[in-house]
CSV table of C-alpha atoms in Angstrom, one decimal:
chain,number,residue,atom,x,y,z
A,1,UNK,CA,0.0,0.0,0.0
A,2,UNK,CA,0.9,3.4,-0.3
A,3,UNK,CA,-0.2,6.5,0.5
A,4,UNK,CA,-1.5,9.3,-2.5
A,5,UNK,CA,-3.2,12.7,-2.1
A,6,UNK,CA,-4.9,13.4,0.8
A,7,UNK,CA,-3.6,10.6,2.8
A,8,UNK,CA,-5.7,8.3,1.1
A,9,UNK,CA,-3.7,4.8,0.7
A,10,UNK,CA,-3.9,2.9,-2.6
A,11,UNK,CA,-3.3,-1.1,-2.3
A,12,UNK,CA,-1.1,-1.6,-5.0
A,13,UNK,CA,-1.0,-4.8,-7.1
A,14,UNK,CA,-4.4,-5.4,-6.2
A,15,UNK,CA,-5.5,-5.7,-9.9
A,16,UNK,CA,-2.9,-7.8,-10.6
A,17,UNK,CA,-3.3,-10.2,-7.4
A,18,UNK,CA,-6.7,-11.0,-9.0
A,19,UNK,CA,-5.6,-10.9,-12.6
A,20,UNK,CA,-3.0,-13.9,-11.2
A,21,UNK,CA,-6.0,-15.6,-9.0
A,22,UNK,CA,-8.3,-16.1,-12.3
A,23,UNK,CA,-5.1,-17.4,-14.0
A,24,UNK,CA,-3.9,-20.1,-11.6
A,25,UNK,CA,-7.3,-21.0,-9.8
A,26,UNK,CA,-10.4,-20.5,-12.8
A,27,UNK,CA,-11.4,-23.8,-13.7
A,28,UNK,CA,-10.0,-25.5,-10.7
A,29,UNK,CA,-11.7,-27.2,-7.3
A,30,UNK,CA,-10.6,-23.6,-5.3
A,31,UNK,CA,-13.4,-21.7,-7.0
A,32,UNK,CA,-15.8,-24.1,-6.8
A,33,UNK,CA,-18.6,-22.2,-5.0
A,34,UNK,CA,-19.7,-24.1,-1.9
A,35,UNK,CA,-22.3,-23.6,1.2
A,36,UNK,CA,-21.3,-20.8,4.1
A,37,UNK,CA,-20.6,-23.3,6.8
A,38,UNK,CA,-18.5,-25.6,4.6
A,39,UNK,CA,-16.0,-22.7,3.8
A,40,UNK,CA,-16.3,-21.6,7.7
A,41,UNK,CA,-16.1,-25.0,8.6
A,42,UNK,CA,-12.3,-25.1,6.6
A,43,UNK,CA,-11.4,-21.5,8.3
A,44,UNK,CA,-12.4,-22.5,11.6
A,45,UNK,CA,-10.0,-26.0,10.9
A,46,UNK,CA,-7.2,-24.2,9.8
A,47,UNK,CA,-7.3,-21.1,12.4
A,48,UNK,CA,-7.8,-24.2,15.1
A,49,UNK,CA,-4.7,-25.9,13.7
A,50,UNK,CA,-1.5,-26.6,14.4
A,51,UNK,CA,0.1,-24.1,12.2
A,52,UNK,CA,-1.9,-20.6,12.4
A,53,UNK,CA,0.0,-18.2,13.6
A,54,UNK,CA,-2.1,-15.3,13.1
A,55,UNK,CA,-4.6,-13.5,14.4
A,56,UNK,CA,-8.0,-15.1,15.9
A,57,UNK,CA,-10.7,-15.4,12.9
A,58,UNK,CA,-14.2,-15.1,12.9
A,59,UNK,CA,-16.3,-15.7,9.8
A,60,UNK,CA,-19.7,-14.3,8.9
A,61,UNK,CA,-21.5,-13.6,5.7
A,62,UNK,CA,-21.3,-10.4,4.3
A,63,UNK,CA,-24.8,-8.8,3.4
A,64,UNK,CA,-26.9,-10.1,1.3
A,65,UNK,CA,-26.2,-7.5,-1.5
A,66,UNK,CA,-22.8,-7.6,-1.0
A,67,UNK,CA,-20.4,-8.5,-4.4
A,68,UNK,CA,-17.2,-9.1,-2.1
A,69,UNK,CA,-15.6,-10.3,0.4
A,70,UNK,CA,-13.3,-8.9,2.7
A,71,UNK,CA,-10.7,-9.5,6.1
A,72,UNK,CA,-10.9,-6.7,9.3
A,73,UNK,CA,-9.2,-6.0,11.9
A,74,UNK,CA,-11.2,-5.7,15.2
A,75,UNK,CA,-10.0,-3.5,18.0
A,76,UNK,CA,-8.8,-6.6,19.7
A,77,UNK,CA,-6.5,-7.7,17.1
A,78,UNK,CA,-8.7,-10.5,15.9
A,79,UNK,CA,-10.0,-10.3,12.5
A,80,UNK,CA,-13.3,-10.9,10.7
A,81,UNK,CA,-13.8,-12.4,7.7
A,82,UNK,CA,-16.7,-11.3,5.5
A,83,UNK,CA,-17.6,-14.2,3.0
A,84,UNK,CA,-20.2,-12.6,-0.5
A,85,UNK,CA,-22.7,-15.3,-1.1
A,86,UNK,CA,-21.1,-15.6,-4.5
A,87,UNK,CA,-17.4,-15.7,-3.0
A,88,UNK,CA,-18.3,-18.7,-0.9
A,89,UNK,CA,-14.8,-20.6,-2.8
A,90,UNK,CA,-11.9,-22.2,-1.1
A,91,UNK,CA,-9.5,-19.4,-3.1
A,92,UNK,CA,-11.7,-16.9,-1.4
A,93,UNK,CA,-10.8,-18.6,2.0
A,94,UNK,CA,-7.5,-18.6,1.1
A,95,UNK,CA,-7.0,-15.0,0.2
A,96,UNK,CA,-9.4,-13.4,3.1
A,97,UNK,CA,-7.2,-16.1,5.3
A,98,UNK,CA,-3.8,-14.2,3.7
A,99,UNK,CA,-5.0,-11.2,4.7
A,100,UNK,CA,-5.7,-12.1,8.7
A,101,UNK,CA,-1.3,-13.6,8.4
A,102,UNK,CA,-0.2,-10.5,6.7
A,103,UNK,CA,-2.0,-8.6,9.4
A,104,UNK,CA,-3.4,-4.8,8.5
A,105,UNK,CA,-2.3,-2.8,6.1
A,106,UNK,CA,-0.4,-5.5,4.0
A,107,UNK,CA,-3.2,-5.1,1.7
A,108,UNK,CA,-2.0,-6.9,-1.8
A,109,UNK,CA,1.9,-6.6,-0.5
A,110,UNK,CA,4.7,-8.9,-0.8
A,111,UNK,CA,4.5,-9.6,2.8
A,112,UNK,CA,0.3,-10.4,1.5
A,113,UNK,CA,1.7,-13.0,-1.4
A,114,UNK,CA,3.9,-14.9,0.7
A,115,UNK,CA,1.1,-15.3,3.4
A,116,UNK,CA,-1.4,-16.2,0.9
A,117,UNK,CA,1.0,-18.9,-0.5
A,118,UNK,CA,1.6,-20.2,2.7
A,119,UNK,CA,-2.5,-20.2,2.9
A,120,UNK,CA,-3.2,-21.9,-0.1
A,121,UNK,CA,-0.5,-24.5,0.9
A,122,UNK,CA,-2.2,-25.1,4.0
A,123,UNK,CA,-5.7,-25.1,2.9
A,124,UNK,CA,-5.3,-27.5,0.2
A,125,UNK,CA,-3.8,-29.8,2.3
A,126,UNK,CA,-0.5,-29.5,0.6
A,127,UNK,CA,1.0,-33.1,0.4
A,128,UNK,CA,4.2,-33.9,-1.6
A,129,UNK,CA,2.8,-37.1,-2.5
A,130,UNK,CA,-0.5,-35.4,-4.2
A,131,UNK,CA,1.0,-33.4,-7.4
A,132,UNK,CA,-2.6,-31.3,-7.5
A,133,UNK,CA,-2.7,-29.5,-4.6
A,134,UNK,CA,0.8,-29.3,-5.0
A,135,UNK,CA,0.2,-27.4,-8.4
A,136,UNK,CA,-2.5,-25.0,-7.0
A,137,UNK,CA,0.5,-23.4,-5.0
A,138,UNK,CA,2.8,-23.8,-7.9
A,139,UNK,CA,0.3,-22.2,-9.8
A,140,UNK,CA,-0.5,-19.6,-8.2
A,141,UNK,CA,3.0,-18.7,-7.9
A,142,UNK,CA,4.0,-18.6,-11.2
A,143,UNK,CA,1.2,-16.5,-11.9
A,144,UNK,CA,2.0,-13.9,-9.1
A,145,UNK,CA,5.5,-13.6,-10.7
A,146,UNK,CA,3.9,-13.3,-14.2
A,147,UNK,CA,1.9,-10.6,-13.2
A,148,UNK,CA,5.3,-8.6,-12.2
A,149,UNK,CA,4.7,-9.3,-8.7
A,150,UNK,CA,7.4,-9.8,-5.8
A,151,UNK,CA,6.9,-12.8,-3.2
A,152,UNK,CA,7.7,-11.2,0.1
A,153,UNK,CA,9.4,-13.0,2.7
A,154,UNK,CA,7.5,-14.7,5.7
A,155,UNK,CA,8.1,-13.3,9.0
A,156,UNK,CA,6.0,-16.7,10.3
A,157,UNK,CA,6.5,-19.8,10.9
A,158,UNK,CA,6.5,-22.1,7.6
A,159,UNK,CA,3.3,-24.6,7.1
A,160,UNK,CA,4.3,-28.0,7.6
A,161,UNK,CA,5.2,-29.6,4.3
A,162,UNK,CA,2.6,-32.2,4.2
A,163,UNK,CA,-0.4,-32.6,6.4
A,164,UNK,CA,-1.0,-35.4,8.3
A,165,UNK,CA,-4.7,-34.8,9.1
A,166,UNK,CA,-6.8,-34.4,5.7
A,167,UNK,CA,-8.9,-30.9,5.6
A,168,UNK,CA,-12.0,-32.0,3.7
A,169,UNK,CA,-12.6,-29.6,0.9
């Protein structure tokens, strides 16, 4: 993010985070659109985890007429997830999910791409053994950097390599 006129910030690379999403996920099992509570049900397993290490998550859906989803910080620290009736996907998960690591502000950042890749790794189970969800992270990587965007550097702790509980998608 940075800040034009007025003090008003601008999240850069926003455009091109979702310009690299339909690229690497359209198509795919991540933007399948589910129910509300199955896509809660997969935040709630991952924030419950072994791994989180950010903030606490709560997930509601966003109003009815709502077109987007979104990730907020509370006073507390914690952060609530707002899921659009039409954004009800496991990519949408992941992203909001990026958002609650990055922590606020990070907007579309570097520090936001290497916490969604992280995400995504996590929340398709990644598994060496299973090339798929191996290529949604490999995917979505490739199209970050396609899209002239920079990977940041964690400043968490890595996700395991391979789960050994399965997250049901």
């Amino acid at each position: 993010s940075t800040i034009v006129g007025s003090g008003v910030m601008r999240d850069c690379g926003r455009t091109e985070v979702y310009a690299a999403e339909a690229a690497a996920f359209d198509g795919t099992d991540l933007e399948l659109v589910r129910s509300f509570d199955e896509v809660s049900s997969l935040i709630a397993a991952i924030v419950q985890g072994p791994w989180w290490p950010g903030t606490q998550v709560q997930v509601i859906a966003a109003r009815r007429n709502a077109v987007s989803s979104s990730a907020r910080e509370r006073a507390d620290a914690s952060t609530v997830i707002r899921l659009a009736a039409d954004q009800t996907t496991i990519a949408t998960a992941a992203h909001e999910l990026a958002h609650a690591l990055a922590g606020p502000g990070a907007g579309h950042s570097p520090t936001f791409l290497a916490a969604y890749l992280d995400v995504v790794a996590v929340v398709t189970n990644l598994d060496s053994r299973d090339r798929r969800h191996r290529l949604h992270v490999d995917q979505l990587r490739d199209a970050l950097v396609a899209a002239g965007l920079v990977v940041g550097t964690r400043t968490w702790p890595a996700p395991p390599e391979a789960s050994g509980t399965a997250i049901a998608l």
